[in-house]
Every structure is written in structure tokens, then in C-alpha cells.
Amino acid sequence: MKRRNFLKNASLTGVGLAVGNTLVNCTEKTSEEKKAATTRAKTALPLVIATWKAKNATAKAWDVLQAGGNALDAVEQGCMIEEANEKGQSVGKGGLPDRDGNVTLDACVMNKEGNCGSVVYLQNITHAISVARKVMEDTPHVMLAGKGAEQFAVSIGLKQENLLTEASKKAWEQWKIKSEYKPIINIENHDTIGMLAIDKNGDLSGGCTTSGLAYKMAGRVGDSPIIGSGLFVDNEIGAAVATGLGEEVVKTVGSFLIVELMRQGKSPQEACEEAINRIVSKPNSNYKNFQVGYIAVNKQGETGYYSIHKGFSMTRFQEEQNENIQSDYYNKDN
Ligand code: ASP
């Protein structure tokens, strides 16, 4: 998932959109215009949205939804596309390792019943999202970690393999020369796929899968497997998923916050903006040095997406159209 040159490909349906080569500043729009630009017809179901540029993943999910599959199947199969893509260096096989050279995965799913499953610090298994789903469906637990999660994955028939590709190993060896840890604003280190879908029955599910921050401390776990932070789904209201510096998402329980704001009447766009505001308006927030992005959908199929810095985008497949759209962002200085 390369997000470079995103402006070139950005469609006119997004906010912060490219017109020719000119960025239109959304603050110049009325809130009504802005809302119209960021949402679609309420009845246009099914639909799937994902963080970043993830057209292959949304296309897979769309196929599942069009065939009458449920939202959970769509999200799992969509996320699996990125987990198997060795070129994507923040998800599944080919993910960048921690500072000790170990690739460790975090993932979670949540379904229309409000059930959830999650894996943290999973090693040697490509499809963390499938393990998370099975934790939800086949165990009395919500979360499995480390060796136990790996053993469980093997017990359900998943194959153990080395997730550190030559390219990621090379990048890590290069990083070790200076060993500077900069999580931070470099969006190339953030490529987590978070996906939300509504199926033909109007039911919602979501999933999130990542190798976490590149060169993180051994044992570090981010927001992505934490229900309420990296992902939250309420089939009555809507769903949200996060990407970016997980520590900041956890501190504000971002995805749960967005769903609760939608429950109170905010649109998905307004809710995503408020969740970013909670992060940047904290006393002494050093938001200029890190990125967080959210996407959200409500029960009616309206979508929203917002980030601290430019560079974040959402992919949406709805009404036969698979598009990658640049998000509007808080920090207009960059
Ligand atoms: N949110 C993920 C984490 O903190 C990283 C990402 O979005 O790429 O682990």
C-alpha cells in the first residue's frame, strides 16, 4: 500500500480534495457542503471502507458483500489481502519488525452482536485477523497474546512461517545503524489496515490488523487490538477504526468515543473530527510530531474520516465505485 502521490489520485468526493493540482481547504466550505462532500446516499448498501490506500482489500470485501456474504466475512477476507501482501510493511507478512528484529502482529474483529476477538504480540502467523476472529468465535475469551495466541493459531490449522521478509530485514538492518526511534510523523511507518463494512442486511462489522510501529520496543502493543481504542462497532449506531500512533489513540479511547459521539447525534465526519480534537487539545500535546487518523461509518451508511496531518486517506467501495480519498486534516501548518 503505497500512499505516495495520493493527491494525484484523489477523487473529488473527498474533503481536502485535489482539484487539478490544487488543494481545496475545507475550512472554506460551509458545514452543509462539507457534510455533502463526505457522505453518500443513506440507502447505498452494502459498503466497505478502509484506512489508507487499500483498493485491493476493499475490492475483496466488496466481492464478499455483493455475493450476499456478511460484513464480518467481508472484513476478514479484505484484511487478509493486506496481511498476505509482502510489500505492505506494516501488516502481516513483510511487516517491519520491532527493534530486536521480531515481527509481532496485533489484530481484532468486532461483529454485529458486539462480540469481539483480539490477538496481541502474535508471531509467525500471517493472518492475525483470522486468529482474532476464531478467538471470538471458538474460545470463551476476548484476547490471546504471544505464545498462547500462536499455539491457538496452530491448533486451528494456520501455518507457522517466517514473517520477516528480505526487504523488511534489510530495512531493519539499515535502521540499526543509527537505531533512532522516531514513531512519529513518518506516515510510511503507519499502514495498519482498519476496515468497516455494512452488508446487504444493514449489519455492521469491523476489523483491524497491523505489525504495529516499526522498530517498537519488544513487547510493545498499540491500539489496534484494543477494543474501544483501535476499533469499535455498535450495530445500532455505527463503527470506527483508527490508525497512527496507537499510544495516543489508547489514551483517548478513540474508536469508542467516535461511536458514542455518533450515538449523541454527530455525523461520522463530525465525530472523527472531535476525536482528533481530543488528542490535539490535550495540554502539552506534541501532536505536531505524530499522526493519527480515524474513519467511521454510521448505521445509515454515511462515512467520515479525519487526521491530524495531511497524508491520510480512506478507501471506500460503495455503489460499484472503489475510490481512495484524501482526508481533511487538523494541522494546517504542514
Ligand atoms: N496504530 C498502529 C499502532 O500503533 C500503527 C499504525 O496505524 O500503523 O500499532
mmCIF file of C-alpha atoms and ligand atoms in Angstrom:
data_model
loop_
_atom_site.group_PDB
_atom_site.id
_atom_site.type_symbol
_atom_site.label_atom_id
_atom_site.label_comp_id
_atom_site.label_asym_id
_atom_site.label_seq_id
_atom_site.Cartn_x
_atom_site.Cartn_y
_atom_site.Cartn_z
ATOM 1 C CA MET A 1 0.000 0.000 0.000
ATOM 2 C CA LYS A 2 1.958 2.987 -1.175
ATOM 3 C CA ARG A 3 0.391 6.259 -0.202
ATOM 4 C CA ARG A 4 2.781 8.487 -2.086
ATOM 5 C CA ASN A 5 1.325 10.591 -4.865
ATOM 6 C CA PHE A 6 -2.063 10.292 -3.252
ATOM 7 C CA LEU A 7 -3.084 13.745 -4.384
ATOM 8 C CA LYS A 8 -2.664 12.702 -7.962
ATOM 9 C CA ASN A 9 -5.260 10.010 -7.472
ATOM 10 C CA ALA A 10 -7.551 11.714 -5.026
ATOM 11 C CA SER A 11 -11.152 11.897 -6.117
ATOM 12 C CA LEU A 12 -13.450 14.857 -5.972
ATOM 13 C CA THR A 13 -15.705 13.184 -3.478
ATOM 14 C CA GLY A 14 -13.389 13.667 -0.513
ATOM 15 C CA VAL A 15 -12.565 16.537 1.725
ATOM 16 C CA GLY A 16 -9.167 18.201 1.418
ATOM 17 C CA LEU A 17 -9.553 17.153 -2.166
ATOM 18 C CA ALA A 18 -7.404 17.759 -5.144
ATOM 19 C CA VAL A 19 -8.843 19.853 -7.931
ATOM 20 C CA GLY A 20 -6.297 19.642 -10.686
ATOM 21 C CA ASN A 21 -3.238 20.007 -8.535
ATOM 22 C CA THR A 22 -4.756 22.449 -6.078
ATOM 23 C CA LEU A 23 -5.696 21.543 -2.547
ATOM 24 C CA VAL A 24 -9.058 22.959 -1.575
ATOM 25 C CA ASN A 25 -9.135 23.987 2.041
ATOM 26 C CA CYS A 26 -12.265 22.596 3.650
ATOM 27 C CA THR A 27 -12.495 25.418 6.116
ATOM 28 C CA GLU A 28 -13.745 27.472 3.154
ATOM 29 C CA LYS A 29 -16.806 25.255 2.862
ATOM 30 C CA THR A 30 -19.987 25.563 4.821
ATOM 31 C CA SER A 31 -20.637 22.694 7.146
ATOM 32 C CA GLU A 32 -23.531 21.593 4.925
ATOM 33 C CA GLU A 33 -21.302 21.465 1.866
ATOM 34 C CA LYS A 34 -18.689 19.620 3.810
ATOM 35 C CA LYS A 35 -21.166 17.052 5.014
ATOM 36 C CA ALA A 36 -22.444 16.524 1.494
ATOM 37 C CA ALA A 37 -18.916 16.014 0.243
ATOM 38 C CA THR A 38 -18.106 13.378 2.769
ATOM 39 C CA THR A 39 -21.220 11.258 2.743
ATOM 40 C CA ARG A 40 -23.224 9.189 0.315
ATOM 41 C CA ALA A 41 -26.857 8.302 -0.018
ATOM 42 C CA LYS A 42 -28.091 6.667 3.139
ATOM 43 C CA THR A 43 -29.508 3.681 1.347
ATOM 44 C CA ALA A 44 -26.446 2.786 -0.724
ATOM 45 C CA LEU A 45 -25.624 -0.518 0.902
ATOM 46 C CA PRO A 46 -23.592 -2.604 1.081
ATOM 47 C CA LEU A 47 -20.425 -0.624 1.590
ATOM 48 C CA VAL A 48 -16.925 -1.084 2.877
ATOM 49 C CA ILE A 49 -14.345 1.478 3.982
ATOM 50 C CA ALA A 50 -10.710 1.020 4.954
ATOM 51 C CA THR A 51 -7.841 3.100 6.234
ATOM 52 C CA TRP A 52 -5.203 4.255 3.744
ATOM 53 C CA LYS A 53 -4.926 3.159 0.163
ATOM 54 C CA ALA A 54 -6.404 -0.308 0.240
ATOM 55 C CA LYS A 55 -8.278 -0.819 -3.008
ATOM 56 C CA ASN A 56 -7.346 -4.480 -3.358
ATOM 57 C CA ALA A 57 -8.587 -5.171 0.143
ATOM 58 C CA THR A 58 -11.849 -3.245 -0.304
ATOM 59 C CA ALA A 59 -12.396 -4.934 -3.678
ATOM 60 C CA LYS A 60 -12.167 -8.326 -1.999
ATOM 61 C CA ALA A 61 -14.544 -7.267 0.761
ATOM 62 C CA TRP A 62 -16.931 -5.854 -1.827
ATOM 63 C CA ASP A 63 -16.995 -9.163 -3.707
ATOM 64 C CA VAL A 64 -17.960 -10.924 -0.488
ATOM 65 C CA LEU A 65 -20.693 -8.378 0.235
ATOM 66 C CA GLN A 66 -22.056 -8.448 -3.311
ATOM 67 C CA ALA A 67 -22.269 -12.210 -3.177
ATOM 68 C CA GLY A 68 -24.514 -11.813 -0.140
ATOM 69 C CA GLY A 69 -21.760 -12.501 2.390
ATOM 70 C CA ASN A 70 -21.945 -10.929 5.811
ATOM 71 C CA ALA A 71 -19.936 -7.923 6.968
ATOM 72 C CA LEU A 72 -17.655 -9.993 9.199
ATOM 73 C CA ASP A 73 -16.652 -12.323 6.335
ATOM 74 C CA ALA A 74 -16.062 -9.285 4.139
ATOM 75 C CA VAL A 75 -13.847 -7.571 6.675
ATOM 76 C CA GLU A 76 -11.835 -10.698 7.426
ATOM 77 C CA GLN A 77 -11.246 -11.522 3.783
ATOM 78 C CA GLY A 78 -10.476 -7.928 2.904
ATOM 79 C CA CYS A 79 -7.896 -7.598 5.673
ATOM 80 C CA MET A 80 -6.333 -10.911 4.664
ATOM 81 C CA ILE A 81 -5.380 -9.400 1.307
ATOM 82 C CA GLU A 82 -3.099 -6.889 3.011
ATOM 83 C CA GLU A 83 -1.778 -9.407 5.527
ATOM 84 C CA ALA A 84 -0.628 -11.622 2.662
ATOM 85 C CA ASN A 85 0.843 -8.720 0.695
ATOM 86 C CA GLU A 86 4.561 -8.893 1.461
ATOM 87 C CA LYS A 87 5.104 -5.434 0.020
ATOM 88 C CA GLY A 88 2.964 -3.815 2.700
ATOM 89 C CA GLN A 89 5.443 -3.259 5.515
ATOM 90 C CA SER A 90 3.004 -2.561 8.343
ATOM 91 C CA VAL A 91 0.681 -5.530 8.131
ATOM 92 C CA GLY A 92 1.110 -9.309 8.277
ATOM 93 C CA LYS A 93 3.858 -10.944 6.279
ATOM 94 C CA GLY A 94 6.553 -8.428 5.387
ATOM 95 C CA GLY A 95 5.692 -6.169 8.330
ATOM 96 C CA LEU A 96 8.627 -4.235 9.747
ATOM 97 C CA PRO A 97 9.967 -5.831 12.930
ATOM 98 C CA ASP A 98 10.493 -4.497 16.416
ATOM 99 C CA ARG A 99 13.942 -3.238 17.343
ATOM 100 C CA ASP A 100 15.095 -6.801 18.044
ATOM 101 C CA GLY A 101 14.119 -7.984 14.574
ATOM 102 C CA ASN A 102 10.906 -9.796 15.533
ATOM 103 C CA VAL A 103 7.718 -9.228 13.534
ATOM 104 C CA THR A 104 4.825 -9.159 16.008
ATOM 105 C CA LEU A 105 1.221 -8.694 14.966
ATOM 106 C CA ASP A 106 -1.836 -7.171 16.646
ATOM 107 C CA ALA A 107 -5.375 -7.596 15.311
ATOM 108 C CA CYS A 108 -9.008 -7.577 16.330
ATOM 109 C CA VAL A 109 -12.521 -8.017 14.997
ATOM 110 C CA MET A 110 -15.921 -6.996 16.265
ATOM 111 C CA ASN A 111 -19.266 -8.195 14.933
ATOM 112 C CA LYS A 112 -22.878 -7.101 14.798
ATOM 113 C CA GLU A 113 -23.660 -8.717 18.141
ATOM 114 C CA GLY A 114 -20.988 -6.673 19.870
ATOM 115 C CA ASN A 115 -18.785 -9.726 20.254
ATOM 116 C CA CYS A 116 -15.095 -9.293 19.736
ATOM 117 C CA GLY A 117 -11.823 -11.159 19.494
ATOM 118 C CA SER A 118 -8.262 -9.981 19.528
ATOM 119 C CA VAL A 119 -4.646 -11.142 19.329
ATOM 120 C CA VAL A 120 -1.624 -9.257 20.577
ATOM 121 C CA TYR A 121 2.067 -9.887 20.040
ATOM 122 C CA LEU A 122 1.339 -12.760 17.655
ATOM 123 C CA GLN A 123 4.387 -14.152 15.864
ATOM 124 C CA ASN A 124 4.911 -16.459 12.868
ATOM 125 C CA ILE A 125 1.303 -16.420 11.664
ATOM 126 C CA THR A 126 0.339 -14.278 8.671
ATOM 127 C CA HIS A 127 -3.411 -13.994 9.162
ATOM 128 C CA ALA A 128 -3.731 -12.412 12.574
ATOM 129 C CA ILE A 129 -7.241 -11.223 11.662
ATOM 130 C CA SER A 130 -8.410 -14.824 11.262
ATOM 131 C CA VAL A 131 -6.920 -15.777 14.607
ATOM 132 C CA ALA A 132 -8.734 -12.842 16.213
ATOM 133 C CA ARG A 133 -11.998 -13.991 14.659
ATOM 134 C CA LYS A 134 -11.515 -17.511 15.966
ATOM 135 C CA VAL A 135 -10.718 -16.179 19.433
ATOM 136 C CA MET A 136 -14.124 -14.510 19.296
ATOM 137 C CA GLU A 137 -15.969 -17.498 17.888
ATOM 138 C CA ASP A 138 -14.261 -20.536 19.392
ATOM 139 C CA THR A 139 -12.966 -19.508 22.805
ATOM 140 C CA PRO A 140 -14.550 -18.149 25.970
ATOM 141 C CA HIS A 141 -12.046 -15.252 25.808
ATOM 142 C CA VAL A 142 -11.693 -11.932 24.070
ATOM 143 C CA MET A 143 -7.930 -11.625 23.796
ATOM 144 C CA LEU A 144 -4.986 -14.007 23.401
ATOM 145 C CA ALA A 145 -1.361 -12.888 23.498
ATOM 146 C CA GLY A 146 2.077 -14.085 22.438
ATOM 147 C CA LYS A 147 2.876 -17.774 22.547
ATOM 148 C CA GLY A 148 -0.649 -18.705 23.591
ATOM 149 C CA ALA A 149 -2.087 -16.894 20.596
ATOM 150 C CA GLU A 150 0.402 -18.631 18.316
ATOM 151 C CA GLN A 151 -0.413 -22.049 19.776
ATOM 152 C CA PHE A 152 -4.098 -21.370 19.308
ATOM 153 C CA ALA A 153 -3.488 -20.345 15.684
ATOM 154 C CA VAL A 154 -1.650 -23.600 15.036
ATOM 155 C CA SER A 155 -4.434 -25.561 16.720
ATOM 156 C CA ILE A 156 -6.972 -24.131 14.253
ATOM 157 C CA GLY A 157 -4.790 -25.149 11.333
ATOM 158 C CA LEU A 158 -2.886 -21.975 10.494
ATOM 159 C CA LYS A 159 0.640 -22.416 9.218
ATOM 160 C CA GLN A 160 3.694 -21.063 11.053
ATOM 161 C CA GLU A 161 6.045 -19.105 8.818
ATOM 162 C CA ASN A 162 8.802 -16.558 8.996
ATOM 163 C CA LEU A 163 7.148 -13.149 8.575
ATOM 164 C CA LEU A 164 10.421 -11.219 8.233
ATOM 165 C CA THR A 165 10.960 -10.781 4.501
ATOM 166 C CA GLU A 166 14.330 -9.903 2.998
ATOM 167 C CA ALA A 167 13.133 -6.356 2.310
ATOM 168 C CA SER A 168 11.992 -5.793 5.896
ATOM 169 C CA LYS A 169 15.163 -7.380 7.266
ATOM 170 C CA LYS A 170 17.235 -5.035 5.129
ATOM 171 C CA ALA A 171 15.233 -2.015 6.309
ATOM 172 C CA TRP A 172 15.715 -3.099 9.940
ATOM 173 C CA GLU A 173 19.470 -3.574 9.447
ATOM 174 C CA GLN A 174 19.636 -0.132 7.938
ATOM 175 C CA TRP A 175 17.668 1.286 10.881
ATOM 176 C CA LYS A 176 20.035 -0.402 13.365
ATOM 177 C CA ILE A 177 22.988 1.659 12.120
ATOM 178 C CA LYS A 178 21.546 4.685 13.926
ATOM 179 C CA SER A 179 18.848 2.989 15.987
ATOM 180 C CA GLU A 180 16.865 6.201 16.164
ATOM 181 C CA TYR A 181 13.293 5.655 17.202
ATOM 182 C CA LYS A 182 11.018 8.144 15.510
ATOM 183 C CA PRO A 183 7.481 6.725 15.533
ATOM 184 C CA ILE A 184 6.203 9.554 14.589
ATOM 185 C CA ILE A 185 5.135 11.748 11.780
ATOM 186 C CA ASN A 186 6.534 9.485 9.107
ATOM 187 C CA ILE A 187 3.369 8.105 7.600
ATOM 188 C CA GLU A 188 5.297 5.384 5.818
ATOM 189 C CA ASN A 189 5.501 3.706 9.214
ATOM 190 C CA HIS A 190 1.716 3.657 9.518
ATOM 191 C CA ASP A 191 -0.131 1.383 7.236
ATOM 192 C CA THR A 192 -2.416 -0.510 9.550
ATOM 193 C CA ILE A 193 -5.493 -1.692 7.783
ATOM 194 C CA GLY A 194 -8.694 -0.933 9.623
ATOM 195 C CA MET A 195 -11.841 -1.958 7.775
ATOM 196 C CA LEU A 196 -15.553 -1.402 8.420
ATOM 197 C CA ALA A 197 -18.376 -2.936 6.409
ATOM 198 C CA ILE A 198 -22.156 -2.891 6.214
ATOM 199 C CA ASP A 199 -23.708 -5.867 4.474
ATOM 200 C CA LYS A 200 -26.921 -6.119 2.467
ATOM 201 C CA ASN A 201 -28.869 -6.747 5.670
ATOM 202 C CA GLY A 202 -27.583 -3.466 7.063
ATOM 203 C CA ASP A 203 -25.415 -5.178 9.688
ATOM 204 C CA LEU A 204 -22.018 -3.840 10.668
ATOM 205 C CA SER A 205 -18.689 -5.453 11.470
ATOM 206 C CA GLY A 206 -15.105 -4.225 11.705
ATOM 207 C CA GLY A 207 -11.535 -5.445 11.808
ATOM 208 C CA CYS A 208 -8.070 -4.076 12.278
ATOM 209 C CA THR A 209 -4.677 -5.713 11.676
ATOM 210 C CA THR A 210 -1.118 -4.433 11.945
ATOM 211 C CA SER A 211 2.504 -5.207 12.677
ATOM 212 C CA GLY A 212 2.422 -2.048 14.794
ATOM 213 C CA LEU A 213 5.019 0.659 14.822
ATOM 214 C CA ALA A 214 8.238 -0.182 13.072
ATOM 215 C CA TYR A 215 11.191 -0.739 15.443
ATOM 216 C CA LYS A 216 8.987 -0.531 18.534
ATOM 217 C CA MET A 217 10.282 -1.821 21.851
ATOM 218 C CA ALA A 218 9.996 -5.576 22.269
ATOM 219 C CA GLY A 219 6.625 -6.307 23.821
ATOM 220 C CA ARG A 220 5.004 -3.062 22.746
ATOM 221 C CA VAL A 221 1.316 -3.323 21.919
ATOM 222 C CA GLY A 222 -0.576 -0.499 20.232
ATOM 223 C CA ASP A 223 -4.210 0.429 19.881
ATOM 224 C CA SER A 224 -5.078 -1.908 17.041
ATOM 225 C CA PRO A 225 -6.020 -4.980 19.120
ATOM 226 C CA ILE A 226 -7.630 -2.944 21.907
ATOM 227 C CA ILE A 227 -11.408 -2.939 21.566
ATOM 228 C CA GLY A 228 -12.697 0.606 22.001
ATOM 229 C CA SER A 229 -9.378 2.177 21.049
ATOM 230 C CA GLY A 230 -8.337 0.754 17.688
ATOM 231 C CA LEU A 231 -11.843 -0.446 16.784
ATOM 232 C CA PHE A 232 -15.398 -0.261 17.995
ATOM 233 C CA VAL A 233 -18.642 -1.472 16.437
ATOM 234 C CA ASP A 234 -22.177 -0.930 17.682
ATOM 235 C CA ASN A 235 -24.656 -2.356 15.227
ATOM 236 C CA GLU A 236 -27.344 0.085 16.361
ATOM 237 C CA ILE A 237 -25.193 3.149 15.819
ATOM 238 C CA GLY A 238 -22.063 2.727 13.696
ATOM 239 C CA ALA A 239 -18.395 1.827 13.802
ATOM 240 C CA ALA A 240 -14.963 3.441 13.877
ATOM 241 C CA VAL A 241 -11.365 2.358 13.432
ATOM 242 C CA ALA A 242 -8.037 4.085 13.996
ATOM 243 C CA THR A 243 -4.560 4.248 12.539
ATOM 244 C CA GLY A 244 -1.448 6.155 13.513
ATOM 245 C CA LEU A 245 0.361 6.445 16.814
ATOM 246 C CA GLY A 246 -1.545 3.901 18.883
ATOM 247 C CA GLU A 247 -0.500 5.281 22.254
ATOM 248 C CA GLU A 248 -2.448 8.472 21.556
ATOM 249 C CA VAL A 249 -5.500 6.537 20.412
ATOM 250 C CA VAL A 250 -5.458 4.394 23.559
ATOM 251 C CA LYS A 251 -5.206 7.465 25.796
ATOM 252 C CA THR A 252 -8.433 8.842 24.334
ATOM 253 C CA VAL A 253 -10.240 5.518 23.663
ATOM 254 C CA GLY A 254 -10.764 6.946 20.221
ATOM 255 C CA SER A 255 -12.993 4.475 18.380
ATOM 256 C CA PHE A 256 -15.429 4.076 21.261
ATOM 257 C CA LEU A 257 -15.515 7.843 21.585
ATOM 258 C CA ILE A 258 -16.469 8.236 17.930
ATOM 259 C CA VAL A 259 -19.294 5.715 18.178
ATOM 260 C CA GLU A 260 -20.608 7.385 21.331
ATOM 261 C CA LEU A 261 -20.491 10.787 19.629
ATOM 262 C CA MET A 262 -22.497 9.353 16.746
ATOM 263 C CA ARG A 263 -24.970 7.972 19.284
ATOM 264 C CA GLN A 264 -25.393 11.535 20.523
ATOM 265 C CA GLY A 265 -26.268 12.703 17.020
ATOM 266 C CA LYS A 266 -22.972 13.676 15.436
ATOM 267 C CA SER A 267 -22.289 12.634 11.850
ATOM 268 C CA PRO A 268 -19.351 10.257 11.301
ATOM 269 C CA GLN A 269 -17.337 13.202 9.989
ATOM 270 C CA GLU A 270 -18.087 15.387 12.994
ATOM 271 C CA ALA A 271 -17.323 12.507 15.341
ATOM 272 C CA CYS A 272 -13.942 11.795 13.721
ATOM 273 C CA GLU A 273 -13.038 15.477 13.937
ATOM 274 C CA GLU A 274 -13.987 15.624 17.600
ATOM 275 C CA ALA A 275 -11.884 12.533 18.359
ATOM 276 C CA ILE A 276 -8.856 14.148 16.715
ATOM 277 C CA ASN A 277 -9.597 17.312 18.678
ATOM 278 C CA ARG A 278 -9.468 15.369 21.922
ATOM 279 C CA ILE A 279 -5.899 14.356 21.074
ATOM 280 C CA VAL A 280 -4.573 17.668 19.832
ATOM 281 C CA SER A 281 -6.218 19.793 22.504
ATOM 282 C CA LYS A 282 -4.681 17.939 25.424
ATOM 283 C CA PRO A 283 -2.403 20.150 27.493
ATOM 284 C CA ASN A 284 1.131 19.894 26.116
ATOM 285 C CA SER A 285 0.113 17.631 23.258
ATOM 286 C CA ASN A 286 3.010 17.260 20.849
ATOM 287 C CA TYR A 287 0.639 16.373 18.025
ATOM 288 C CA LYS A 288 2.899 18.110 15.513
ATOM 289 C CA ASN A 289 5.176 15.108 15.819
ATOM 290 C CA PHE A 290 2.754 12.266 15.312
ATOM 291 C CA GLN A 291 -0.076 11.180 13.078
ATOM 292 C CA VAL A 292 -3.479 9.721 13.976
ATOM 293 C CA GLY A 293 -6.307 9.079 11.507
ATOM 294 C CA TYR A 294 -9.851 7.806 12.002
ATOM 295 C CA ILE A 295 -12.521 6.500 9.695
ATOM 296 C CA ALA A 296 -16.132 5.919 10.698
ATOM 297 C CA VAL A 297 -19.475 4.847 9.316
ATOM 298 C CA ASN A 298 -22.938 5.120 10.794
ATOM 299 C CA LYS A 299 -25.838 2.713 10.539
ATOM 300 C CA GLN A 300 -27.244 4.698 7.594
ATOM 301 C CA GLY A 301 -24.054 4.278 5.583
ATOM 302 C CA GLU A 302 -22.722 7.816 5.975
ATOM 303 C CA THR A 303 -18.938 7.895 6.279
ATOM 304 C CA GLY A 304 -16.349 10.206 7.807
ATOM 305 C CA TYR A 305 -12.562 10.387 8.082
ATOM 306 C CA TYR A 306 -10.123 12.827 9.600
ATOM 307 C CA SER A 307 -6.499 13.017 10.671
ATOM 308 C CA ILE A 308 -4.057 15.258 12.462
ATOM 309 C CA HIS A 309 -1.782 15.728 9.463
ATOM 310 C CA LYS A 310 -2.192 15.588 5.743
ATOM 311 C CA GLY A 311 -1.295 12.314 4.095
ATOM 312 C CA PHE A 312 -4.045 10.144 5.500
ATOM 313 C CA SER A 313 -6.664 8.672 3.213
ATOM 314 C CA MET A 314 -9.632 6.350 3.247
ATOM 315 C CA THR A 315 -10.663 3.809 0.641
ATOM 316 C CA ARG A 316 -14.386 3.386 0.120
ATOM 317 C CA PHE A 317 -16.213 0.867 -2.049
ATOM 318 C CA GLN A 318 -19.850 1.764 -2.486
ATOM 319 C CA GLU A 319 -22.247 1.807 -5.416
ATOM 320 C CA GLU A 320 -19.826 -0.062 -7.690
ATOM 321 C CA GLN A 321 -17.153 2.569 -7.085
ATOM 322 C CA ASN A 322 -13.843 1.811 -5.365
ATOM 323 C CA GLU A 323 -12.123 5.090 -4.529
ATOM 324 C CA ASN A 324 -9.242 6.307 -2.433
ATOM 325 C CA ILE A 325 -9.951 9.700 -0.929
ATOM 326 C CA GLN A 326 -7.635 12.060 0.863
ATOM 327 C CA SER A 327 -8.770 13.095 4.331
ATOM 328 C CA ASP A 328 -9.068 16.606 5.571
ATOM 329 C CA TYR A 329 -6.732 17.251 8.484
ATOM 330 C CA TYR A 330 -6.317 19.302 11.609
ATOM 331 C CA ASN A 331 -2.800 20.676 11.369
ATOM 332 C CA LYS A 332 -2.960 23.128 8.505
ATOM 333 C CA ASP A 333 0.647 24.219 9.169
ATOM 334 C CA ASN A 334 2.011 21.143 7.464
HETATM 335 N N1 ASP B 1 -1.952 2.111 15.184
HETATM 336 C C1 ASP B 1 -0.855 1.204 14.945
HETATM 337 C C2 ASP B 1 -0.097 1.022 16.237
HETATM 338 O O1 ASP B 1 0.049 1.969 16.984
HETATM 339 C C3 ASP B 1 0.099 1.652 13.919
HETATM 340 C C4 ASP B 1 -0.460 2.008 12.599
HETATM 341 O O2 ASP B 1 -1.561 2.506 12.480
HETATM 342 O O3 ASP B 1 0.220 1.805 11.619
HETATM 343 O O4 ASP B 1 0.404 -0.058 16.452
#
